[in-house]
């Protein structure tokens, strides 16, 4: 069962060099399966673990250099 939502539609104005809102558009997205949900959770957990490891390595490096 597809999911639909509305989002602002933007267009670039070369005179002002900015994006301007020109209206609203409706978009459709396919429904997510349990496989998609589990894959996203696993990717987030892997990213968090990797990020935590990098922070621990940086902390150790600063502690070793400070002595």
mmCIF file of C-alpha atoms in Angstrom:
data_model
loop_
_atom_site.group_PDB
_atom_site.id
_atom_site.type_symbol
_atom_site.label_atom_id
_atom_site.label_comp_id
_atom_site.label_asym_id
_atom_site.label_seq_id
_atom_site.Cartn_x
_atom_site.Cartn_y
_atom_site.Cartn_z
ATOM 1 C CA UNK A 1 0.000 0.000 0.000
ATOM 2 C CA UNK A 2 1.754 3.205 -1.115
ATOM 3 C CA UNK A 3 2.027 6.235 1.138
ATOM 4 C CA UNK A 4 1.387 9.780 -0.134
ATOM 5 C CA UNK A 5 2.438 13.066 1.417
ATOM 6 C CA UNK A 6 2.647 16.726 0.425
ATOM 7 C CA UNK A 7 5.841 18.741 0.379
ATOM 8 C CA UNK A 8 6.744 22.281 -0.686
ATOM 9 C CA UNK A 9 7.918 22.678 -4.274
ATOM 10 C CA UNK A 10 10.973 24.892 -4.750
ATOM 11 C CA UNK A 11 12.487 26.563 -7.806
ATOM 12 C CA UNK A 12 15.744 28.468 -8.235
ATOM 13 C CA UNK A 13 15.425 32.187 -9.036
ATOM 14 C CA UNK A 14 18.558 33.401 -10.863
ATOM 15 C CA UNK A 15 17.785 37.077 -10.156
ATOM 16 C CA UNK A 16 17.803 36.696 -6.376
ATOM 17 C CA UNK A 17 20.107 33.630 -6.455
ATOM 18 C CA UNK A 18 17.829 31.857 -3.994
ATOM 19 C CA UNK A 19 15.360 29.021 -3.970
ATOM 20 C CA UNK A 20 11.760 30.170 -3.836
ATOM 21 C CA UNK A 21 8.684 28.231 -2.830
ATOM 22 C CA UNK A 22 6.375 27.965 -5.837
ATOM 23 C CA UNK A 23 3.683 25.700 -4.435
ATOM 24 C CA UNK A 24 3.019 22.271 -3.022
ATOM 25 C CA UNK A 25 3.448 18.873 -4.662
ATOM 26 C CA UNK A 26 2.192 15.442 -3.670
ATOM 27 C CA UNK A 27 4.661 12.570 -3.604
ATOM 28 C CA UNK A 28 4.106 8.831 -3.379
ATOM 29 C CA UNK A 29 6.378 6.350 -1.607
ATOM 30 C CA UNK A 30 6.198 2.566 -1.573
ATOM 31 C CA UNK A 31 5.354 0.994 1.774
ATOM 32 C CA UNK A 32 8.336 -0.278 3.765
ATOM 33 C CA UNK A 33 8.635 -3.979 4.553
ATOM 34 C CA UNK A 34 9.974 -5.414 7.801
ATOM 35 C CA UNK A 35 13.218 -6.159 5.933
ATOM 36 C CA UNK A 36 13.608 -2.439 5.147
ATOM 37 C CA UNK A 37 12.927 -1.474 8.768
ATOM 38 C CA UNK A 38 15.392 -4.033 10.177
ATOM 39 C CA UNK A 39 18.051 -3.011 7.639
ATOM 40 C CA UNK A 40 17.713 0.659 8.662
ATOM 41 C CA UNK A 41 17.976 -0.233 12.356
ATOM 42 C CA UNK A 42 21.088 -2.349 11.748
ATOM 43 C CA UNK A 43 22.726 0.421 9.705
ATOM 44 C CA UNK A 44 22.022 2.964 12.460
ATOM 45 C CA UNK A 45 23.440 0.638 15.112
ATOM 46 C CA UNK A 46 26.565 0.000 13.033
ATOM 47 C CA UNK A 47 27.054 3.747 12.498
ATOM 48 C CA UNK A 48 26.666 4.443 16.226
ATOM 49 C CA UNK A 49 29.147 1.708 17.160
ATOM 50 C CA UNK A 50 31.680 2.945 14.612
ATOM 51 C CA UNK A 51 31.257 6.531 15.752
ATOM 52 C CA UNK A 52 31.670 5.504 19.397
ATOM 53 C CA UNK A 53 34.857 3.602 18.533
ATOM 54 C CA UNK A 54 36.299 6.605 16.684
ATOM 55 C CA UNK A 55 35.539 8.856 19.652
ATOM 56 C CA UNK A 56 37.228 6.396 22.017
ATOM 57 C CA UNK A 57 40.311 6.248 19.773
ATOM 58 C CA UNK A 58 40.516 10.057 19.638
ATOM 59 C CA UNK A 59 40.175 10.258 23.421
ATOM 60 C CA UNK A 60 42.965 7.720 23.905
ATOM 61 C CA UNK A 61 45.201 9.587 21.464
ATOM 62 C CA UNK A 62 44.708 12.907 23.259
ATOM 63 C CA UNK A 63 45.344 11.293 26.646
ATOM 64 C CA UNK A 64 48.581 9.707 25.405
ATOM 65 C CA UNK A 65 49.829 12.943 23.830
ATOM 66 C CA UNK A 66 48.991 15.035 26.907
ATOM 67 C CA UNK A 67 51.323 13.064 29.192
#
